[in-house]
Structures are given as structure tokens and as C-alpha cells.
């Protein structure tokens, strides 16, 4: 009865967990699987999880995220009441990316900061999600010519990448730091 009313607690659907596990390495396959799923049959928690994964897969496929705006809003509203900070932080990551696509820098900064705050309030948090948010926020700061904030943000991303042993992430975070120093020193 609980599941049919859409009020279940945090019980991730097995298919969604499986898709999440392949999302980073096989995003095209993840997108195909997600597009074949019927989200209407899921409870609100799993529907939110589905919407986040669908948006992530679309993002990896370089598709527009604007059509995911309502989906991510649903996820944010649902997960906020359930206190699921990990998924909620991922929703804010994609909300920030949607705002970036809409060229709304201040809104994007706010969404990214909400995701960061959620992660840092937890004893254990997703370092991968936090590093992605720092990366996006740092790049936004560079675009807005807020180089001092960009440096601080990219250094936090670097620390996470170093602590997790993410070699690819280290390359990108070091590139971001050097890019910021370059722009910082090019000011008139």
C-alpha cells in the first residue's frame, strides 16, 4: 500500500541502482535503459532518482538539460522532504547546470552552493558529487571573472580528487587551477 501511494521511504529500485552503476562509463547504454523505463510506475522517491539519472545521462550525451528542469524541480521537492542529502545534492548539481544553460549565473551559483552545503553537513558524503559541483562552480566563477573564488573552489576540487585517487579528476582540477592563474594574471 505504501509503494502504491508513492510514499515509500528510501528504497532505491534495483534497476535504477544498476543504471547508476554504469552511468559514468556507459552513459549511452544508461540513457537507452532509462528512456525505456516507465517512471509513472515508480513511487516518488524512485521517480526522483530516475529523473536525476535521466538528466545525468542526457548531460553525458551532451543533450540539452532544459527539458529536465521540471523533472529536477520534482526531485528537489520530493527529496527535500525525505532528507536524502546525497541524491538531493546531485539534483542541485543538475539544477545548477540547467541554470547555466539558461545563462542564469546567479541562480546556478545558488544551486551549486546548496549542493555543497548539503554534502558538507553530512558525516559521510559523495566526494564524486562534491568534486563535480566544485568543478562547475569554479568554472562559473572564472566566467564571471571571480578568480579568487575560482582558485579556492578548484583547490577544494583538487583536494577531493587527491583524497580519492581520481587521476582524471586531478588532471582536470590542476588544469582548472592553472587556467585560473593564467586569467587572474591577465587582468588589466
mmCIF file of C-alpha atoms in Angstrom:
data_model
loop_
_atom_site.group_PDB
_atom_site.id
_atom_site.type_symbol
_atom_site.label_atom_id
_atom_site.label_comp_id
_atom_site.label_asym_id
_atom_site.label_seq_id
_atom_site.Cartn_x
_atom_site.Cartn_y
_atom_site.Cartn_z
ATOM 1 C CA UNK A 1 0.000 0.000 0.000
ATOM 2 C CA UNK A 2 2.808 2.411 0.864
ATOM 3 C CA UNK A 3 4.509 1.893 -2.507
ATOM 4 C CA UNK A 4 1.346 2.311 -4.500
ATOM 5 C CA UNK A 5 0.667 5.674 -2.887
ATOM 6 C CA UNK A 6 4.092 6.999 -3.783
ATOM 7 C CA UNK A 7 5.039 7.420 -0.143
ATOM 8 C CA UNK A 8 7.712 4.778 0.273
ATOM 9 C CA UNK A 9 10.859 5.535 2.184
ATOM 10 C CA UNK A 10 14.379 5.430 0.764
ATOM 11 C CA UNK A 11 14.272 2.097 -1.043
ATOM 12 C CA UNK A 12 16.052 2.534 -4.362
ATOM 13 C CA UNK A 13 14.672 0.460 -7.214
ATOM 14 C CA UNK A 14 17.183 -2.224 -8.235
ATOM 15 C CA UNK A 15 17.080 -1.241 -11.919
ATOM 16 C CA UNK A 16 17.909 2.368 -11.034
ATOM 17 C CA UNK A 17 20.826 1.289 -8.860
ATOM 18 C CA UNK A 18 22.128 -0.816 -11.751
ATOM 19 C CA UNK A 19 21.818 2.105 -14.190
ATOM 20 C CA UNK A 20 23.538 4.409 -11.711
ATOM 21 C CA UNK A 21 26.448 1.962 -11.516
ATOM 22 C CA UNK A 22 27.082 2.168 -15.279
ATOM 23 C CA UNK A 23 26.226 5.818 -15.819
ATOM 24 C CA UNK A 24 29.786 7.177 -15.727
ATOM 25 C CA UNK A 25 31.304 4.534 -18.002
ATOM 26 C CA UNK A 26 28.390 3.588 -20.277
ATOM 27 C CA UNK A 27 26.165 6.653 -20.304
ATOM 28 C CA UNK A 28 24.748 5.883 -23.757
ATOM 29 C CA UNK A 29 23.509 2.475 -22.576
ATOM 30 C CA UNK A 30 22.191 4.040 -19.378
ATOM 31 C CA UNK A 31 20.220 6.586 -21.394
ATOM 32 C CA UNK A 32 18.670 3.850 -23.567
ATOM 33 C CA UNK A 33 17.618 1.842 -20.498
ATOM 34 C CA UNK A 34 16.204 4.923 -18.759
ATOM 35 C CA UNK A 35 14.237 6.014 -21.818
ATOM 36 C CA UNK A 36 12.613 2.556 -21.965
ATOM 37 C CA UNK A 37 11.565 2.640 -18.306
ATOM 38 C CA UNK A 38 8.127 3.795 -17.197
ATOM 39 C CA UNK A 39 8.672 6.408 -14.492
ATOM 40 C CA UNK A 40 4.936 6.580 -13.777
ATOM 41 C CA UNK A 41 5.094 3.142 -12.153
ATOM 42 C CA UNK A 42 7.662 4.327 -9.587
ATOM 43 C CA UNK A 43 6.986 5.818 -6.161
ATOM 44 C CA UNK A 44 8.010 9.469 -5.711
ATOM 45 C CA UNK A 45 11.421 8.676 -4.225
ATOM 46 C CA UNK A 46 12.366 6.387 -7.108
ATOM 47 C CA UNK A 47 10.788 8.738 -9.626
ATOM 48 C CA UNK A 48 13.111 11.452 -8.276
ATOM 49 C CA UNK A 49 16.079 9.081 -8.548
ATOM 50 C CA UNK A 50 15.006 8.227 -12.107
ATOM 51 C CA UNK A 51 14.748 11.922 -13.069
ATOM 52 C CA UNK A 52 18.232 12.630 -11.701
ATOM 53 C CA UNK A 53 19.705 9.663 -13.579
ATOM 54 C CA UNK A 54 17.875 10.613 -16.788
ATOM 55 C CA UNK A 55 19.186 14.166 -16.539
ATOM 56 C CA UNK A 56 22.711 12.905 -15.828
ATOM 57 C CA UNK A 57 22.580 10.579 -18.848
ATOM 58 C CA UNK A 58 21.305 13.407 -21.050
ATOM 59 C CA UNK A 59 24.100 15.609 -19.750
ATOM 60 C CA UNK A 60 26.709 12.941 -20.569
ATOM 61 C CA UNK A 61 25.221 12.693 -24.073
ATOM 62 C CA UNK A 62 25.622 16.481 -24.482
ATOM 63 C CA UNK A 63 21.852 16.924 -24.839
ATOM 64 C CA UNK A 64 20.028 19.995 -23.628
ATOM 65 C CA UNK A 65 19.050 19.842 -19.978
ATOM 66 C CA UNK A 66 16.333 22.476 -20.212
ATOM 67 C CA UNK A 67 13.599 19.878 -20.715
ATOM 68 C CA UNK A 68 14.743 18.270 -17.443
ATOM 69 C CA UNK A 69 14.048 21.442 -15.456
ATOM 70 C CA UNK A 70 10.609 20.350 -14.241
ATOM 71 C CA UNK A 71 11.907 16.844 -13.530
ATOM 72 C CA UNK A 72 14.748 18.152 -11.371
ATOM 73 C CA UNK A 73 12.351 20.513 -9.570
ATOM 74 C CA UNK A 74 10.186 17.476 -8.756
ATOM 75 C CA UNK A 75 13.249 15.634 -7.454
ATOM 76 C CA UNK A 76 14.337 18.597 -5.321
ATOM 77 C CA UNK A 77 10.867 18.993 -3.810
ATOM 78 C CA UNK A 78 10.467 15.271 -3.140
ATOM 79 C CA UNK A 79 13.947 14.677 -1.745
ATOM 80 C CA UNK A 80 13.907 17.813 0.421
ATOM 81 C CA UNK A 81 11.047 16.362 2.430
ATOM 82 C CA UNK A 82 12.803 12.991 2.684
ATOM 83 C CA UNK A 83 16.137 14.412 3.843
ATOM 84 C CA UNK A 84 18.143 12.398 1.284
ATOM 85 C CA UNK A 85 21.174 14.682 1.090
ATOM 86 C CA UNK A 86 23.181 12.614 -1.408
ATOM 87 C CA UNK A 87 20.526 12.450 -4.106
ATOM 88 C CA UNK A 88 19.391 15.973 -3.325
ATOM 89 C CA UNK A 89 22.939 17.285 -3.846
ATOM 90 C CA UNK A 90 23.001 15.536 -7.235
ATOM 91 C CA UNK A 91 19.690 17.200 -8.080
ATOM 92 C CA UNK A 92 21.183 20.599 -7.188
ATOM 93 C CA UNK A 93 24.216 19.827 -9.372
ATOM 94 C CA UNK A 94 21.932 19.354 -12.374
ATOM 95 C CA UNK A 95 19.714 22.275 -11.388
ATOM 96 C CA UNK A 96 22.851 24.423 -11.483
ATOM 97 C CA UNK A 97 23.743 23.056 -14.909
ATOM 98 C CA UNK A 98 20.226 23.813 -16.141
ATOM 99 C CA UNK A 99 20.585 27.391 -14.867
ATOM 100 C CA UNK A 100 23.926 27.635 -16.687
ATOM 101 C CA UNK A 101 22.291 26.519 -19.911
ATOM 102 C CA UNK A 102 19.651 29.207 -19.356
ATOM 103 C CA UNK A 103 22.501 31.708 -18.790
ATOM 104 C CA UNK A 104 21.350 32.480 -15.244
ATOM 105 C CA UNK A 105 24.685 32.654 -13.423
ATOM 106 C CA UNK A 106 23.424 33.785 -10.030
ATOM 107 C CA UNK A 107 20.775 31.062 -9.924
ATOM 108 C CA UNK A 108 23.395 28.485 -10.934
ATOM 109 C CA UNK A 109 25.754 29.675 -8.172
ATOM 110 C CA UNK A 110 22.919 29.372 -5.666
ATOM 111 C CA UNK A 111 22.029 25.828 -6.782
ATOM 112 C CA UNK A 112 25.676 24.713 -6.676
ATOM 113 C CA UNK A 113 26.117 26.228 -3.216
ATOM 114 C CA UNK A 114 23.028 24.397 -1.971
ATOM 115 C CA UNK A 115 24.525 21.131 -3.194
ATOM 116 C CA UNK A 116 27.840 21.889 -1.492
ATOM 117 C CA UNK A 117 26.134 22.825 1.773
ATOM 118 C CA UNK A 118 24.117 19.591 1.759
ATOM 119 C CA UNK A 119 27.210 17.480 1.220
ATOM 120 C CA UNK A 120 29.336 19.215 3.843
ATOM 121 C CA UNK A 121 26.635 18.909 6.524
ATOM 122 C CA UNK A 122 26.941 15.119 6.397
ATOM 123 C CA UNK A 123 29.499 12.979 8.183
ATOM 124 C CA UNK A 124 29.891 10.902 5.029
ATOM 125 C CA UNK A 125 29.145 12.405 1.657
ATOM 126 C CA UNK A 126 29.674 11.697 -2.003
ATOM 127 C CA UNK A 127 33.101 13.081 -2.812
ATOM 128 C CA UNK A 128 32.426 12.475 -6.505
ATOM 129 C CA UNK A 129 29.315 14.670 -6.450
ATOM 130 C CA UNK A 130 31.050 17.344 -4.396
ATOM 131 C CA UNK A 131 34.031 17.427 -6.796
ATOM 132 C CA UNK A 132 31.659 17.833 -9.773
ATOM 133 C CA UNK A 133 29.878 20.705 -8.068
ATOM 134 C CA UNK A 134 33.176 22.415 -7.204
ATOM 135 C CA UNK A 135 34.287 21.980 -10.822
ATOM 136 C CA UNK A 136 31.119 23.576 -12.208
ATOM 137 C CA UNK A 137 31.100 26.358 -9.621
ATOM 138 C CA UNK A 138 34.781 27.120 -10.189
ATOM 139 C CA UNK A 139 34.269 27.358 -13.945
ATOM 140 C CA UNK A 140 31.306 29.647 -13.373
ATOM 141 C CA UNK A 141 33.467 31.860 -11.151
ATOM 142 C CA UNK A 142 36.067 32.054 -13.949
ATOM 143 C CA UNK A 143 33.349 33.021 -16.438
ATOM 144 C CA UNK A 144 32.200 35.729 -14.029
ATOM 145 C CA UNK A 145 35.829 36.868 -13.544
ATOM 146 C CA UNK A 146 35.740 35.990 -9.830
ATOM 147 C CA UNK A 147 39.205 34.481 -9.986
ATOM 148 C CA UNK A 148 39.945 34.460 -6.258
ATOM 149 C CA UNK A 149 36.777 32.434 -5.602
ATOM 150 C CA UNK A 150 37.573 30.178 -8.554
ATOM 151 C CA UNK A 151 41.010 29.364 -7.129
ATOM 152 C CA UNK A 152 39.605 28.468 -3.729
ATOM 153 C CA UNK A 153 36.925 26.315 -5.343
ATOM 154 C CA UNK A 154 39.291 24.498 -7.710
ATOM 155 C CA UNK A 155 41.697 23.826 -4.835
ATOM 156 C CA UNK A 156 38.855 22.155 -2.936
ATOM 157 C CA UNK A 157 38.101 20.080 -6.021
ATOM 158 C CA UNK A 158 41.793 19.137 -6.220
ATOM 159 C CA UNK A 159 41.870 18.062 -2.555
ATOM 160 C CA UNK A 160 38.904 15.767 -3.131
ATOM 161 C CA UNK A 161 40.392 14.297 -6.302
ATOM 162 C CA UNK A 162 43.673 13.727 -4.461
ATOM 163 C CA UNK A 163 41.952 12.060 -1.499
ATOM 164 C CA UNK A 164 40.004 9.703 -3.767
ATOM 165 C CA UNK A 165 42.902 8.930 -6.105
ATOM 166 C CA UNK A 166 40.911 10.155 -9.099
ATOM 167 C CA UNK A 167 43.715 10.653 -11.632
ATOM 168 C CA UNK A 168 41.445 12.010 -14.338
ATOM 169 C CA UNK A 169 39.892 14.409 -11.842
ATOM 170 C CA UNK A 170 43.363 15.516 -10.709
ATOM 171 C CA UNK A 171 44.307 16.393 -14.284
ATOM 172 C CA UNK A 172 41.173 18.492 -14.705
ATOM 173 C CA UNK A 173 41.422 20.205 -11.329
ATOM 174 C CA UNK A 174 45.095 21.092 -11.921
ATOM 175 C CA UNK A 175 44.198 22.353 -15.397
ATOM 176 C CA UNK A 176 41.456 24.483 -13.842
ATOM 177 C CA UNK A 177 43.843 25.905 -11.248
ATOM 178 C CA UNK A 178 46.449 26.783 -13.882
ATOM 179 C CA UNK A 179 43.787 28.271 -16.169
ATOM 180 C CA UNK A 180 42.569 30.450 -13.313
ATOM 181 C CA UNK A 181 46.094 31.644 -12.503
ATOM 182 C CA UNK A 182 46.557 32.494 -16.190
ATOM 183 C CA UNK A 183 43.355 34.572 -16.329
ATOM 184 C CA UNK A 184 43.992 36.076 -12.892
ATOM 185 C CA UNK A 185 47.372 37.413 -14.022
ATOM 186 C CA UNK A 186 45.953 38.725 -17.307
ATOM 187 C CA UNK A 187 43.756 41.352 -15.672
ATOM 188 C CA UNK A 188 44.267 44.951 -16.798
#
